[in-house]
Every structure is written in structure tokens, then in C-alpha cells.
Coordinates of N, CA and C in Angstrom, one line a residue:
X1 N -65.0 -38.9 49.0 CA -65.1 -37.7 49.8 C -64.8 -36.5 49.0
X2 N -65.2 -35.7 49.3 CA -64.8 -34.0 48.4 C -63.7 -33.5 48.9
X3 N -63.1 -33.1 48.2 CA -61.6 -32.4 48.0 C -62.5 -31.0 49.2
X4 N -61.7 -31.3 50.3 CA -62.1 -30.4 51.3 C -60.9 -30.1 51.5
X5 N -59.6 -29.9 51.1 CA -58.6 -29.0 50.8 C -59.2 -28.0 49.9
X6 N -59.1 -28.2 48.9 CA -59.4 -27.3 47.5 C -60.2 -26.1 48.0
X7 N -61.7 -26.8 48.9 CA -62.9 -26.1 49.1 C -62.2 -24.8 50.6
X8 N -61.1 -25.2 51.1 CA -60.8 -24.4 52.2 C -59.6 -23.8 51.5
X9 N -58.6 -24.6 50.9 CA -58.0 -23.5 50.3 C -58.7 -21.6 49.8
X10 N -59.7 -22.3 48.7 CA -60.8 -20.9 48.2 C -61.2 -20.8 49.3
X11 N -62.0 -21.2 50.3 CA -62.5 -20.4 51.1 C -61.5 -19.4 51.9
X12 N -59.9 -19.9 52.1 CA -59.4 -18.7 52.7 C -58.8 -17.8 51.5
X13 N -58.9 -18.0 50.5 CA -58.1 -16.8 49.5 C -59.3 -15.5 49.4
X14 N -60.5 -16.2 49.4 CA -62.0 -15.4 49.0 C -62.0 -14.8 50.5
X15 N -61.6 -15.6 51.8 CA -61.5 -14.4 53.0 C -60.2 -13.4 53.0
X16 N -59.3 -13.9 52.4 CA -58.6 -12.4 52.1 C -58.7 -11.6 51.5
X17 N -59.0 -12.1 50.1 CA -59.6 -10.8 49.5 C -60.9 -9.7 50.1
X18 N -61.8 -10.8 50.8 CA -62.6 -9.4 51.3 C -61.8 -8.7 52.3
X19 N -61.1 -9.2 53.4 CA -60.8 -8.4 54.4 C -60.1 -7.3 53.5
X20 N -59.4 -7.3 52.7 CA -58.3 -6.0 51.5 C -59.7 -4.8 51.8
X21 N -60.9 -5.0 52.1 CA -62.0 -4.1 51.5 C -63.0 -3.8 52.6
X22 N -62.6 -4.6 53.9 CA -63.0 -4.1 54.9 C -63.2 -3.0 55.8
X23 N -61.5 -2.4 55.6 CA -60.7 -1.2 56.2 C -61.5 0.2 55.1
X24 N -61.6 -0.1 53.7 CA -61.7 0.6 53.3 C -62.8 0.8 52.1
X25 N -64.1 0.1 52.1 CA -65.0 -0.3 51.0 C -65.3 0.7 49.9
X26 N -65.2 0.6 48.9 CA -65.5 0.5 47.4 C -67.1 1.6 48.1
X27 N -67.0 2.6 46.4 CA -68.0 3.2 46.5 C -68.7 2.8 45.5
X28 N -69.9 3.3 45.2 CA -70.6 2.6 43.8 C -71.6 1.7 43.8
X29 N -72.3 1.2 43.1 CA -73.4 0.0 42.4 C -72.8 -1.2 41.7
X30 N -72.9 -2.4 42.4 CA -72.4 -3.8 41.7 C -73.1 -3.5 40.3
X31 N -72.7 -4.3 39.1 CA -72.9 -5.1 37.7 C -74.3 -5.3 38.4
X32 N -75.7 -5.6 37.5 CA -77.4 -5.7 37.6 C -76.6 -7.5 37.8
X33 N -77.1 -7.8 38.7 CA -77.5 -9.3 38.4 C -78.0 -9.9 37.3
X34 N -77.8 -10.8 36.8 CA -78.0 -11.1 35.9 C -79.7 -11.7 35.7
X35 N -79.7 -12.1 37.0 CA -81.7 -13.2 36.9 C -82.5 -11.9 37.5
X36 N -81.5 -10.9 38.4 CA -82.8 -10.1 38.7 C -83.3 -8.5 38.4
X37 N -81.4 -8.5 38.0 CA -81.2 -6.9 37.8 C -81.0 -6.0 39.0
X38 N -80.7 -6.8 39.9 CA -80.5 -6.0 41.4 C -79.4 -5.4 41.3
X39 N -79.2 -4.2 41.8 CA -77.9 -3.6 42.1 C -77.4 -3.2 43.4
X40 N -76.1 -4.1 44.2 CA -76.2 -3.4 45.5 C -75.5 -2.9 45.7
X41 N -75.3 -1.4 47.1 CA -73.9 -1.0 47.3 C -73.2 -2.0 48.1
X42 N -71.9 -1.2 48.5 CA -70.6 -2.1 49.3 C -71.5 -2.6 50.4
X43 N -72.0 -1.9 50.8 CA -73.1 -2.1 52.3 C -74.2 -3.3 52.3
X44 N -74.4 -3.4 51.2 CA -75.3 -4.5 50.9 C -74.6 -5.8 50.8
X45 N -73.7 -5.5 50.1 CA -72.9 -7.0 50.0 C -72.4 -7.5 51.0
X46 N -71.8 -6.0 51.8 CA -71.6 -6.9 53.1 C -72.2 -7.4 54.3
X47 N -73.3 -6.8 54.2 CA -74.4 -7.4 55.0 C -74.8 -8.8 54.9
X48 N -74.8 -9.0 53.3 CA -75.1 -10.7 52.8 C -73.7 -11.2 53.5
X49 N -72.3 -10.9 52.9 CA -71.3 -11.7 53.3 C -71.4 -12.0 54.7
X50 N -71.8 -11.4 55.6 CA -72.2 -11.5 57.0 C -72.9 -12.9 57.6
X51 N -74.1 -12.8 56.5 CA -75.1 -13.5 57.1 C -74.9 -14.5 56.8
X52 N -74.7 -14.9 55.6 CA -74.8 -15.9 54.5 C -74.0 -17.3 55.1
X53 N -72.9 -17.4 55.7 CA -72.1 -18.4 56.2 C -73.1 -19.5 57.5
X54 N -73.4 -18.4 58.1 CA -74.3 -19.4 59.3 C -75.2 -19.8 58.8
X55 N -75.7 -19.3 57.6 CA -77.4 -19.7 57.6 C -77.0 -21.3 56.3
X56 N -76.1 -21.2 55.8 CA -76.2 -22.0 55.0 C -75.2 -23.1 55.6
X57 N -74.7 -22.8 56.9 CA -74.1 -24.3 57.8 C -75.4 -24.4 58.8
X58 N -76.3 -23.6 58.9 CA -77.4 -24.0 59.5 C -78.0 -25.1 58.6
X59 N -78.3 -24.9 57.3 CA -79.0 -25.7 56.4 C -78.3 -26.8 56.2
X60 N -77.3 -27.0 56.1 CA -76.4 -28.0 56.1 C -76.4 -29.0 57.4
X61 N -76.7 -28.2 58.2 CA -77.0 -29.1 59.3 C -78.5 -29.8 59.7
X62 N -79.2 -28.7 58.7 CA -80.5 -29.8 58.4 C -80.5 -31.0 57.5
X63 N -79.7 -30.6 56.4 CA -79.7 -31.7 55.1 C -79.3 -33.3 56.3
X64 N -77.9 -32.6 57.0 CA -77.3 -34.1 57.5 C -78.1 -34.8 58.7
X65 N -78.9 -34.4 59.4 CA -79.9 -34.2 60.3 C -80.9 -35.5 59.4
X66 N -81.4 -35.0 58.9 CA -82.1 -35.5 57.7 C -82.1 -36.8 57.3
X67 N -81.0 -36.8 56.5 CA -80.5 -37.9 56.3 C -79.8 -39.2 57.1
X68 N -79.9 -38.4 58.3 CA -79.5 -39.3 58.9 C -80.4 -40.1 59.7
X69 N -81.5 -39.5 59.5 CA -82.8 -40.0 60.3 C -83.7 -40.9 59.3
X70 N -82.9 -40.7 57.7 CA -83.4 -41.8 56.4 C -84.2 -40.5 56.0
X71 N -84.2 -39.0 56.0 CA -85.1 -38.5 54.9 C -84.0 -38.1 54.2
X72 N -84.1 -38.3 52.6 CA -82.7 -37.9 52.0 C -83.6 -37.8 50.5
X73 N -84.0 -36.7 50.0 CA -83.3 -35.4 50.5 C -84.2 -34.6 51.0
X74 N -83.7 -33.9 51.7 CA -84.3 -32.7 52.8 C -84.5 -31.8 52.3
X75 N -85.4 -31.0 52.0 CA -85.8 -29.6 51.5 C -85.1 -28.8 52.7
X76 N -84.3 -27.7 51.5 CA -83.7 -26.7 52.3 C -83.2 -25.6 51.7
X77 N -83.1 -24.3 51.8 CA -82.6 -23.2 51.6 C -83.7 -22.2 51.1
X78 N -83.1 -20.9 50.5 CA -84.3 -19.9 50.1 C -83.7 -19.5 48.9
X79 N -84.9 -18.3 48.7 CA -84.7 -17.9 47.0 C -84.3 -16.5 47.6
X80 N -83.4 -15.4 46.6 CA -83.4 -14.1 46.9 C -84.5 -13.2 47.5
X81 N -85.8 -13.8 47.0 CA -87.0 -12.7 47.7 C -87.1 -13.2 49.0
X82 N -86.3 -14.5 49.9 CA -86.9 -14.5 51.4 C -86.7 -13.7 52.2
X83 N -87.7 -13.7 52.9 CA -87.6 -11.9 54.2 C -86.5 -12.0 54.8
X84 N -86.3 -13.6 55.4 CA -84.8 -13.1 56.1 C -83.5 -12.9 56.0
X85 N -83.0 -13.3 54.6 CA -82.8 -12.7 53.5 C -82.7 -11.4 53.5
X86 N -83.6 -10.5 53.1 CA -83.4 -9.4 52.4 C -83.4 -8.9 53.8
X87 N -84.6 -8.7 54.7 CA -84.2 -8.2 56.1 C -82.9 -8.3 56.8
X88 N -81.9 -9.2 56.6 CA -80.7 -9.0 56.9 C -79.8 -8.0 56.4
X89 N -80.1 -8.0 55.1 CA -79.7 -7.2 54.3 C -79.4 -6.2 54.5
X90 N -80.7 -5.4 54.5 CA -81.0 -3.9 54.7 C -80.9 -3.6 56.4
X91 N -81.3 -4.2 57.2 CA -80.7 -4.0 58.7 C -79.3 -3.7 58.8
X92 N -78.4 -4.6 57.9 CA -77.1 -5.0 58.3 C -76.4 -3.8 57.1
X93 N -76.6 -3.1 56.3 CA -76.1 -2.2 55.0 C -75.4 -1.3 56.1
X94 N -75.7 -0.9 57.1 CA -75.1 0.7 57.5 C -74.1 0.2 58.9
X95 N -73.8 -1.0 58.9 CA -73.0 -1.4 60.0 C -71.4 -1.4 59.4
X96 N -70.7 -0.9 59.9 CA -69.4 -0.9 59.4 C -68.5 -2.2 59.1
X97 N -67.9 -1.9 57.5 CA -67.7 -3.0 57.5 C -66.6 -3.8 57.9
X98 N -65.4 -3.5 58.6 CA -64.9 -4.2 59.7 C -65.7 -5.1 60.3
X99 N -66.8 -4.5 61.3 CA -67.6 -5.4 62.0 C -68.0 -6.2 61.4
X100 N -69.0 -6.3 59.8 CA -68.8 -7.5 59.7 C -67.9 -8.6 58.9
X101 N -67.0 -7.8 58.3 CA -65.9 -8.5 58.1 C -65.1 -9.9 59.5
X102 N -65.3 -9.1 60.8 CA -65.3 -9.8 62.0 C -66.3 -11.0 62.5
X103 N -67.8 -11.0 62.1 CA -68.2 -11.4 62.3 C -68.5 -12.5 61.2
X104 N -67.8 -12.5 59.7 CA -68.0 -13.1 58.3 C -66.6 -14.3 59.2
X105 N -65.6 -13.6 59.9 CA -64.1 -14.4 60.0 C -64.6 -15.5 61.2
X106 N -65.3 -14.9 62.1 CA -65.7 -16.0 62.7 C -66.8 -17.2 62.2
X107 N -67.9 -16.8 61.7 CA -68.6 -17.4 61.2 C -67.8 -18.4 60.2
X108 N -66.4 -18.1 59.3 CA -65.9 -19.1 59.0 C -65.0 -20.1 59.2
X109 N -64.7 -19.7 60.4 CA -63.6 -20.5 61.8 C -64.7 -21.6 62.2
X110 N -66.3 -21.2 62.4 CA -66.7 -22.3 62.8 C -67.1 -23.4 61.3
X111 N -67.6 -22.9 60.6 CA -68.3 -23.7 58.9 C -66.8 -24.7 59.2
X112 N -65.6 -24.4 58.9 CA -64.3 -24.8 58.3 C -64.6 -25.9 59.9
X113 N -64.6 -25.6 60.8 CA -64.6 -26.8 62.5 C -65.4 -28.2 62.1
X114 N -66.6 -27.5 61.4 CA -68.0 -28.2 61.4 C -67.3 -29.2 59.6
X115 N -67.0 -28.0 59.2 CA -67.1 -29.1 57.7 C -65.9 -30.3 58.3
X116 N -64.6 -30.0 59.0 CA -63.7 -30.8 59.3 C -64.1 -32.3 59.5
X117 N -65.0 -31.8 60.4 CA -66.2 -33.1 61.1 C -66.7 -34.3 60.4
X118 N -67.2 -34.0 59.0 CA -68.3 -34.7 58.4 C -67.2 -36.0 58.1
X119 N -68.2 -36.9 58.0 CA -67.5 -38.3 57.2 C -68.5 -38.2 55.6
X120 N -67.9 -38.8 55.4 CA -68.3 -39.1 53.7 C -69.9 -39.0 53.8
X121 N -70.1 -40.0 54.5 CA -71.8 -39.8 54.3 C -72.6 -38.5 54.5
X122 N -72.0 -37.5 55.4 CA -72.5 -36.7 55.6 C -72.1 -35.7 54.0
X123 N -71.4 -35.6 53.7 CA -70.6 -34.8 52.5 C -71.4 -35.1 51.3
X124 N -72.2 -36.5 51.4 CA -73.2 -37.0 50.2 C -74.5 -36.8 50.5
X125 N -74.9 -36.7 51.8 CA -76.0 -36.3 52.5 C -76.9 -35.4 50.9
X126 N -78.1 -35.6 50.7 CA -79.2 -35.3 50.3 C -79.8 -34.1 49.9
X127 N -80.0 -32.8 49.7 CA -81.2 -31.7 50.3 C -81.8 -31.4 48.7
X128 N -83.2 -31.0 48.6 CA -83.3 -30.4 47.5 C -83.5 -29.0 47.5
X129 N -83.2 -28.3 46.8 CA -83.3 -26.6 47.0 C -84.4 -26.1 46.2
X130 N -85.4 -25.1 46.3 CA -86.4 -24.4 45.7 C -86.1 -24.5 44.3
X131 N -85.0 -24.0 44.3 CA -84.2 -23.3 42.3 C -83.6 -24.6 42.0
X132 N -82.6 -25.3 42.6 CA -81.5 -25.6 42.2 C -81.8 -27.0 41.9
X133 N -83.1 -28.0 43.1 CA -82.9 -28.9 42.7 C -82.1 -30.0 44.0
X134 N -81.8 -30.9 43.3 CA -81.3 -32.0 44.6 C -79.8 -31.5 44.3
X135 N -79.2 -31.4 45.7 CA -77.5 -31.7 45.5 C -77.2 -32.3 47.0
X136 N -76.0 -32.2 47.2 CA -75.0 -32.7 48.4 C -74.8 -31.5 49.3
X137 N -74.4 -32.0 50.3 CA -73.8 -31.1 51.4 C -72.4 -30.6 50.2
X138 N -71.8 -31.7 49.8 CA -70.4 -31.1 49.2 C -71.1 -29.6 48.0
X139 N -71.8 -30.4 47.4 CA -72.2 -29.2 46.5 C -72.8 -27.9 47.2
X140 N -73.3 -28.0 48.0 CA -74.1 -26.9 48.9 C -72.4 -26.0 49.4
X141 N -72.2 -27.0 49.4 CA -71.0 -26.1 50.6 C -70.1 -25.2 48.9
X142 N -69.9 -25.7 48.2 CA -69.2 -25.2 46.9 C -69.4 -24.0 46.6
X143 N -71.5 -23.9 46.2 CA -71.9 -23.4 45.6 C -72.5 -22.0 46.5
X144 N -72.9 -22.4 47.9 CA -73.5 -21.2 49.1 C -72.8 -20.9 49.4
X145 N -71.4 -21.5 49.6 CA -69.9 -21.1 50.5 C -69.3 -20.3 50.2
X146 N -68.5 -21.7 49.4 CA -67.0 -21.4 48.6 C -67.4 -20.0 47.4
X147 N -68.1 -20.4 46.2 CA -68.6 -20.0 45.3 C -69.0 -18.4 45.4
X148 N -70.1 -18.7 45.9 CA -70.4 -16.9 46.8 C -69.7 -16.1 47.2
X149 N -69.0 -16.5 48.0 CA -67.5 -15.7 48.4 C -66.8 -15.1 48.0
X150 N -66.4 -16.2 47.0 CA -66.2 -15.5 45.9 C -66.5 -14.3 45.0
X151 N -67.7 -14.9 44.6 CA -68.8 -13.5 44.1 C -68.7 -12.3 44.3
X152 N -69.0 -12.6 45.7 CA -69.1 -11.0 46.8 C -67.7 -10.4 46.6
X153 N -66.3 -11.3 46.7 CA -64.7 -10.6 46.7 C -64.9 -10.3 45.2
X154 N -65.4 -10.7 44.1 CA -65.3 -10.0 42.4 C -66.1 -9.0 42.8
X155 N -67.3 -9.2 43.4 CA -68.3 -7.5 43.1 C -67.4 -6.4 43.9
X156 N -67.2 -6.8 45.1 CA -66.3 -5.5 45.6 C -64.9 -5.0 44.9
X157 N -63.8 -6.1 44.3 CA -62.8 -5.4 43.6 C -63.6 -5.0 42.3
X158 N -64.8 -5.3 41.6 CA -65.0 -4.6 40.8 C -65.6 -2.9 41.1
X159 N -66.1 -2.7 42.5 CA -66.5 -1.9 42.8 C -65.0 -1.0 42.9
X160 N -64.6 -1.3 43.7 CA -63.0 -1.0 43.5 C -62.2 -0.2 42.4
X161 N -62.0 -1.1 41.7 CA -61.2 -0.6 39.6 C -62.2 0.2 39.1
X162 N -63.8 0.3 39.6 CA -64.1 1.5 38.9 C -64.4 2.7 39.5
X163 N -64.4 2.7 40.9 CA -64.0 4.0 41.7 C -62.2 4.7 41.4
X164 N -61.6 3.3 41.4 CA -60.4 4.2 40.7 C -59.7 4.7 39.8

């Protein structure tokens, strides 16, 4: 089974750090990405932090879906250019970020319900991704989740130390 302490430990340290940045977000342009060169403001990132949690326990709920019906592995997820993706994005940039700070805390009260749930098999469950290739629900959850969260809490305190 995957160390699903570890994975919720991070997952709640990376939700405190953003909430520190909710009340008050960072002005500025993240670091270019590195594969695309994108640069976004605070508003952007938090529009992703927003969305990002449901759509990738949505996916996860296809992988185990899936698998459990014997297709293993399940094609699943998107690349940066998907519409709904980026349309979330840009809809969601000018909404304050409290709000979705509020709506990133719920969305991870349910992931943390749902991941509680799985048994082993589901945690080894199947998907292949466009980019990335075959992994697990555990690796999905590491890498879309945990990992990201992260991300998003580095680009904002970096937005942060250089506004001040």
C-alpha cells in the first residue's frame, strides 16, 4: 500500500502554505516554466490550484473504474494545452483568492475522504497518461496532488521574496 500518511502529511503542509497567500497574494510573474516558458500571475496559479484537485480525483476515479471492470490501464488525464484546462484558468484568474483558496480546502477534505477509501488494489490501479506514460492511482495522486501543490506553494512564496 502507499504511504498515505506521508502523501497527506504534504498534502496538508502545501495547504498551509497556500492559505499564508490567500489573504494576501504576491504580485508579479512566476519563473518561465521550464517545457513551455509560460509565465503566470498569482491569479493564474490560483485558478489552477482551484481546479486541479477535482479534476484529477475525477481521473482517478476513472483509472479505478477501469480497472476494476479488467481495463488496466485506462487512459487518462490532459496535457497543458487542454481547453478545459486553460479555460479554467483564465475564467477563474480574477476571482479572489480567498474564494478559491475555500473552494481548493474543500475540494481537499473530499480527495483526502476518497483516497481514505481505496484498498490496495485500487492504489495500484492502472492509467496511462498522454506525457507521462503508465502509472498508479498512488503515483497519480503524488505527482497531480501532492507534488503540484506543492509547486503552486514554491511559485507563490517565490512570488512573494521577490515582491519584497
Amino acid at each position: 500500500m502507499t504511504d498515505q500518511t506521508g502523501l497527506f502529511a504534504r498534502m496538508a503542509v502545501a495547504e498551509g502554505r497556500l492559505t499564508a497567500f490567500a489573504e494576501d497574494p504576491p504580485s508579479g510573474l512566476t519563473d518561465p516554466d521550464p517545457a513551455t516558458g509560460e509565465q503566470w500571475d498569482a491569479g493564474q496559479a490560483w485558478a489552477h490550484v482551484a481546479e486541479f484537485v477535482p479534476y484529477w480525483q475525477g481521473e482517478m476515479e476513472r483509472v479505478i473504474a477501469g480497472a476494476r471492470q479488467g481495463r488496466d490501464p485506462v487512459p487518462f488525464g490532459r496535457t497543458v494545452a487542454d481547453q478545459g484546462r486553460v479555460g479554467a484558468i483564465e475564467s477563474g484568474r480574477h476571482e479572489p483568492p480567498a474564494e478559491q483558496m475555500a473552494r481548493l480546502a474543500g475540494a481537499l477534505t473530499l480527495i483526502r475522504s476518497y483516497l481514505v477509501g481505496l484498498d490496495d488494489a485500487d492504489w495500484n490501479a492502472r492509467g496511462v497518461h498522454p506525457r507521462r506514460g503508465e502509472m498508479t492511482v498512488a503515483e497519480m495522486t503524488e505527482r497531480f496532488v501532492v507534488a503540484h501543490l506543492e509547486e503552486h506553494a514554491d511559485q507563490l512564496e517565490k512570488l512573494a521574496a521577490d515582491a519584497g
